[in-house]
Amino acid sequence: MDLTIDIGNTLCKAGVFDKNGDLVFFEKYETLSLAQLEMLCEKYPITRSIVASVREQNTDIENFLVAKTHHIPFSHASLLPVAIRYETPHTLGLDRIANAVAAHLHYPNENTLSIQAGTCIVYDFIDNQGVYFGGAISPGIDMRFKALHYFTGKLPLVEKKEIIRYVGQNTQQSVKSGVINGLIFEIEGFINQYKTDYPDLKVVMTGGDGDYLRKSIKNVIFAGSNFILKGLHEILKLNAEKI
């Protein structure tokens, strides 16, 4: 079995895939400890592993996986099923690469905009030839709420709840409307701009806030929180076969 780990800015996600490529285990952690990792490896006969991280490298996890599994190092030099046309590939987040691979895996012959709605809102574009060009990054929902609170004198820290109508009738509602509706308008604006160049565009949304935004954005496929893990698994298989 194969273990894939996606260490994001806020959460860590782990998935186990069987020999048929089916996801048989998926879990989110605030922090993935060695004890949790050991329990996972005891429960499943894991033989191969791969990690993508946007944080500083966790050497304890890496060393454990190297010792216990056939660990596939993932970097910008790894073999990929997509072509990277990013001007500074060494600065490109590994999560974005895995996200692009997942998008191409699910929609191999289509122009695809994949949107990660998490700590940041990340837009990644892959064309119908499997070429990744880049995209955009902007603050996520919680980051926007915190910015309004911490960089002003009196605005409150508002929690993410239901999406309200656009006219806020008190300060809490006004902040919520500005953040949530502003983000919706941003996402829809990006989608519409891409569609002017690629009318057949396929739009996929993933990430922790994807479900929260589900009802507010039209013509978007919601891929779930394990989307990047599927891209990681594809990268693992490709690189393991070449060793």
Short mmCIF file of C-alpha atoms in Angstrom, two decimals:
data_model
loop_
_atom_site.label_atom_id
_atom_site.label_comp_id
_atom_site.label_asym_id
_atom_site.label_seq_id
_atom_site.Cartn_x
_atom_site.Cartn_y
_atom_site.Cartn_z
CA MET A 1 0.00 0.00 0.00
CA ASP A 2 1.05 3.61 -0.59
CA LEU A 3 1.04 6.45 1.94
CA THR A 4 0.68 10.06 0.77
CA ILE A 5 1.03 13.02 3.12
CA ASP A 6 0.13 16.64 2.35
CA ILE A 7 1.42 19.05 5.01
CA GLY A 8 -0.36 22.36 4.52
CA ASN A 9 -0.21 25.69 6.31
CA THR A 10 -3.04 24.77 8.69
CA LEU A 11 -3.70 21.04 8.46
CA CYS A 12 -1.86 17.85 7.59
CA LYS A 13 -3.68 15.27 5.46
CA ALA A 14 -2.75 11.63 5.09
CA GLY A 15 -4.12 9.05 2.67
CA VAL A 16 -3.47 5.37 2.10
CA PHE A 17 -4.01 3.88 -1.36
CA ASP A 18 -4.33 0.18 -2.10
CA LYS A 19 -2.76 -1.65 -5.06
CA ASN A 20 -5.76 -0.73 -7.24
CA GLY A 21 -5.24 2.96 -6.58
CA ASP A 22 -8.31 3.26 -4.35
CA LEU A 23 -8.14 5.55 -1.32
CA VAL A 24 -8.79 3.27 1.68
CA PHE A 25 -7.86 5.71 4.45
CA PHE A 26 -8.05 9.50 4.74
CA GLU A 27 -7.55 11.68 7.79
CA LYS A 28 -6.81 15.31 8.69
CA TYR A 29 -4.50 16.29 11.54
CA GLU A 30 -3.56 19.62 13.06
CA THR A 31 -0.12 18.07 13.48
CA LEU A 32 0.86 14.58 12.37
CA SER A 33 2.94 13.08 15.16
CA LEU A 34 5.37 10.19 14.92
CA ALA A 35 3.09 8.18 17.21
CA GLN A 36 0.15 8.66 14.84
CA LEU A 37 2.33 7.79 11.88
CA GLU A 38 3.55 4.61 13.60
CA MET A 39 -0.05 3.58 14.33
CA LEU A 40 -0.95 4.16 10.68
CA CYS A 41 1.93 2.01 9.48
CA GLU A 42 0.95 -0.72 11.92
CA LYS A 43 -2.65 -0.71 10.70
CA TYR A 44 -1.84 -0.79 6.98
CA PRO A 45 0.96 -2.70 5.17
CA ILE A 46 2.52 0.45 3.74
CA THR A 47 5.44 -0.17 1.39
CA ARG A 48 5.84 3.19 -0.38
CA SER A 49 5.43 6.80 0.73
CA ILE A 50 5.67 10.41 -0.46
CA VAL A 51 5.31 13.78 1.29
CA ALA A 52 4.48 17.28 0.03
CA SER A 53 4.95 20.11 2.50
CA VAL A 54 4.60 23.90 2.40
CA ARG A 55 6.30 24.16 5.79
CA GLU A 56 9.88 23.58 6.88
CA GLN A 57 10.93 19.97 6.36
CA ASN A 58 9.98 17.63 9.23
CA THR A 59 13.08 15.47 9.43
CA ASP A 60 11.56 13.11 12.02
CA ILE A 61 8.73 12.16 9.67
CA GLU A 62 11.04 11.91 6.67
CA ASN A 63 13.55 9.74 8.57
CA PHE A 64 10.79 7.46 9.84
CA LEU A 65 9.40 6.95 6.33
CA VAL A 66 12.84 6.35 4.87
CA ALA A 67 13.47 3.67 7.50
CA LYS A 68 10.06 1.98 7.30
CA THR A 69 9.05 2.35 3.64
CA HIS A 70 10.36 2.83 0.14
CA HIS A 71 10.20 6.61 0.47
CA ILE A 72 10.03 8.66 -2.72
CA PRO A 73 11.55 12.14 -2.23
CA PHE A 74 9.35 14.80 -3.84
CA SER A 75 10.96 17.94 -5.21
CA HIS A 76 10.87 20.21 -8.23
CA ALA A 77 13.20 17.73 -9.94
CA SER A 78 10.75 14.81 -9.62
CA LEU A 79 9.31 13.16 -12.70
CA LEU A 80 5.84 14.52 -13.46
CA PRO A 81 3.00 13.63 -15.82
CA VAL A 82 2.58 17.35 -16.58
CA ALA A 83 4.96 19.90 -18.11
CA ILE A 84 5.82 22.88 -15.91
CA ARG A 85 5.94 26.28 -17.65
CA TYR A 86 6.39 28.35 -14.49
CA GLU A 87 9.12 31.00 -14.67
CA THR A 88 10.56 30.12 -11.24
CA PRO A 89 9.81 26.40 -10.75
CA HIS A 90 12.11 26.23 -7.70
CA THR A 91 9.70 28.61 -5.88
CA LEU A 92 6.58 26.67 -6.86
CA GLY A 93 4.83 25.01 -3.92
CA LEU A 94 4.85 21.21 -4.02
CA ASP A 95 1.15 21.27 -3.15
CA ARG A 96 0.49 23.29 -6.30
CA ILE A 97 2.40 20.76 -8.39
CA ALA A 98 0.41 17.87 -6.88
CA ASN A 99 -2.80 19.83 -7.40
CA ALA A 100 -1.96 20.34 -11.07
CA VAL A 101 -1.20 16.64 -11.47
CA ALA A 102 -4.55 15.72 -9.86
CA ALA A 103 -6.40 18.09 -12.18
CA HIS A 104 -4.69 16.62 -15.24
CA LEU A 105 -5.33 13.08 -13.96
CA HIS A 106 -9.08 13.69 -13.66
CA TYR A 107 -9.45 15.90 -16.77
CA PRO A 108 -6.54 14.90 -19.05
CA ASN A 109 -7.74 16.54 -22.26
CA GLU A 110 -9.39 19.67 -20.90
CA ASN A 111 -8.34 23.18 -19.99
CA THR A 112 -8.68 23.15 -16.21
CA LEU A 113 -8.62 25.80 -13.49
CA SER A 114 -8.11 24.15 -10.11
CA ILE A 115 -8.84 26.31 -7.06
CA GLN A 116 -7.61 25.44 -3.58
CA ALA A 117 -9.72 27.19 -0.95
CA GLY A 118 -7.72 26.90 2.26
CA THR A 119 -5.37 29.10 4.25
CA CYS A 120 -4.77 30.81 0.91
CA ILE A 121 -6.90 30.81 -2.22
CA VAL A 122 -4.68 29.27 -4.88
CA TYR A 123 -5.58 29.24 -8.57
CA ASP A 124 -3.73 26.83 -10.87
CA PHE A 125 -4.24 26.52 -14.63
CA ILE A 126 -3.42 23.41 -16.67
CA ASP A 127 -4.19 23.36 -20.38
CA ASN A 128 -5.61 20.50 -22.44
CA GLN A 129 -2.09 19.38 -23.39
CA GLY A 130 -1.09 18.82 -19.77
CA VAL A 131 0.97 22.02 -19.48
CA TYR A 132 0.93 23.85 -16.16
CA PHE A 133 1.41 27.62 -16.47
CA GLY A 134 0.78 28.98 -12.96
CA GLY A 135 -2.11 31.03 -11.63
CA ALA A 136 -2.66 33.27 -8.61
CA ILE A 137 -2.53 33.31 -4.82
CA SER A 138 -4.65 35.45 -2.50
CA PRO A 139 -5.57 35.40 1.21
CA GLY A 140 -8.04 32.76 2.39
CA ILE A 141 -11.22 33.44 4.36
CA ASP A 142 -9.76 33.24 7.87
CA MET A 143 -6.73 35.30 6.84
CA ARG A 144 -9.02 38.05 5.56
CA PHE A 145 -11.02 38.13 8.78
CA LYS A 146 -7.84 38.29 10.86
CA ALA A 147 -6.31 41.02 8.69
CA LEU A 148 -9.34 43.29 9.16
CA HIS A 149 -9.19 42.75 12.93
CA TYR A 150 -5.44 42.99 13.55
CA PHE A 151 -4.66 45.82 11.15
CA THR A 152 -7.46 48.14 12.32
CA GLY A 153 -8.23 49.74 15.64
CA LYS A 154 -11.81 48.66 16.25
CA LEU A 155 -13.05 46.10 13.75
CA PRO A 156 -13.98 42.83 15.49
CA LEU A 157 -12.62 39.38 14.70
CA VAL A 158 -15.54 37.76 12.89
CA GLU A 159 -16.00 34.00 12.64
CA LYS A 160 -16.85 32.20 9.44
CA LYS A 161 -20.49 31.16 9.58
CA GLU A 162 -23.35 31.21 7.11
CA ILE A 163 -22.98 33.29 3.97
CA ILE A 164 -25.22 36.36 4.24
CA ARG A 165 -26.73 38.80 1.77
CA TYR A 166 -24.39 41.50 0.56
CA VAL A 167 -25.84 44.45 2.55
CA GLY A 168 -24.44 44.22 6.08
CA GLN A 169 -26.65 46.04 8.58
CA ASN A 170 -24.18 46.09 11.46
CA THR A 171 -20.39 45.95 11.75
CA GLN A 172 -20.23 42.17 12.15
CA GLN A 173 -22.43 41.66 9.11
CA SER A 174 -20.52 44.27 7.10
CA VAL A 175 -17.19 42.54 7.78
CA LYS A 176 -18.69 39.16 6.96
CA SER A 177 -20.27 40.45 3.76
CA GLY A 178 -17.05 42.13 2.67
CA VAL A 179 -14.93 39.05 3.27
CA ILE A 180 -17.25 36.30 2.05
CA ASN A 181 -18.99 38.07 -0.80
CA GLY A 182 -15.74 39.77 -1.79
CA LEU A 183 -14.09 36.36 -2.06
CA ILE A 184 -17.00 34.95 -4.06
CA PHE A 185 -16.79 37.90 -6.47
CA GLU A 186 -13.03 37.36 -6.74
CA ILE A 187 -13.36 33.67 -7.56
CA GLU A 188 -16.15 34.25 -10.05
CA GLY A 189 -14.11 37.06 -11.63
CA PHE A 190 -11.12 34.78 -12.13
CA ILE A 191 -13.33 32.05 -13.59
CA ASN A 192 -15.00 34.46 -16.00
CA GLN A 193 -11.65 35.90 -17.09
CA TYR A 194 -10.23 32.46 -17.82
CA LYS A 195 -13.39 31.53 -19.71
CA THR A 196 -12.91 34.46 -22.09
CA ASP A 197 -9.74 32.72 -23.27
CA TYR A 198 -10.87 29.12 -22.69
CA PRO A 199 -14.66 28.87 -23.16
CA ASP A 200 -14.59 25.11 -22.50
CA LEU A 201 -12.83 25.61 -19.15
CA LYS A 202 -13.32 22.97 -16.47
CA VAL A 203 -13.28 24.45 -12.95
CA VAL A 204 -12.43 22.34 -9.90
CA MET A 205 -12.45 23.48 -6.27
CA THR A 206 -10.82 21.73 -3.34
CA GLY A 207 -9.49 22.65 0.09
CA GLY A 208 -10.98 23.04 3.54
CA ASP A 209 -13.28 25.93 2.59
CA GLY A 210 -14.45 24.36 -0.66
CA ASP A 211 -17.56 22.88 0.94
CA TYR A 212 -18.32 26.21 2.63
CA LEU A 213 -18.34 27.97 -0.74
CA ARG A 214 -20.12 25.16 -2.57
CA LYS A 215 -23.59 26.76 -2.74
CA SER A 216 -22.36 30.20 -3.76
CA ILE A 217 -20.25 29.52 -6.86
CA LYS A 218 -21.86 28.11 -9.98
CA ASN A 219 -20.51 25.64 -12.53
CA VAL A 220 -17.70 24.41 -10.29
CA ILE A 221 -16.83 20.77 -9.56
CA PHE A 222 -16.09 20.22 -5.88
CA ALA A 223 -13.34 17.62 -5.69
CA GLY A 224 -13.06 17.18 -1.92
CA SER A 225 -10.18 17.58 0.50
CA ASN A 226 -8.23 14.56 -0.74
CA PHE A 227 -7.63 15.93 -4.25
CA ILE A 228 -3.95 16.76 -3.70
CA LEU A 229 -3.35 13.32 -2.19
CA LYS A 230 -4.52 11.78 -5.46
CA GLY A 231 -2.04 13.91 -7.36
CA LEU A 232 0.70 12.90 -4.93
CA HIS A 233 -0.13 9.25 -5.46
CA GLU A 234 0.25 9.66 -9.21
CA ILE A 235 3.66 11.29 -8.69
CA LEU A 236 4.69 8.49 -6.30
CA LYS A 237 3.80 5.79 -8.82
CA LEU A 238 5.61 7.50 -11.67
CA ASN A 239 8.83 8.03 -9.72
CA ALA A 240 8.79 4.62 -8.02
CA GLU A 241 8.62 2.93 -11.42
CA LYS A 242 11.73 4.79 -12.59
CA ILE A 243 13.89 3.70 -9.66
#
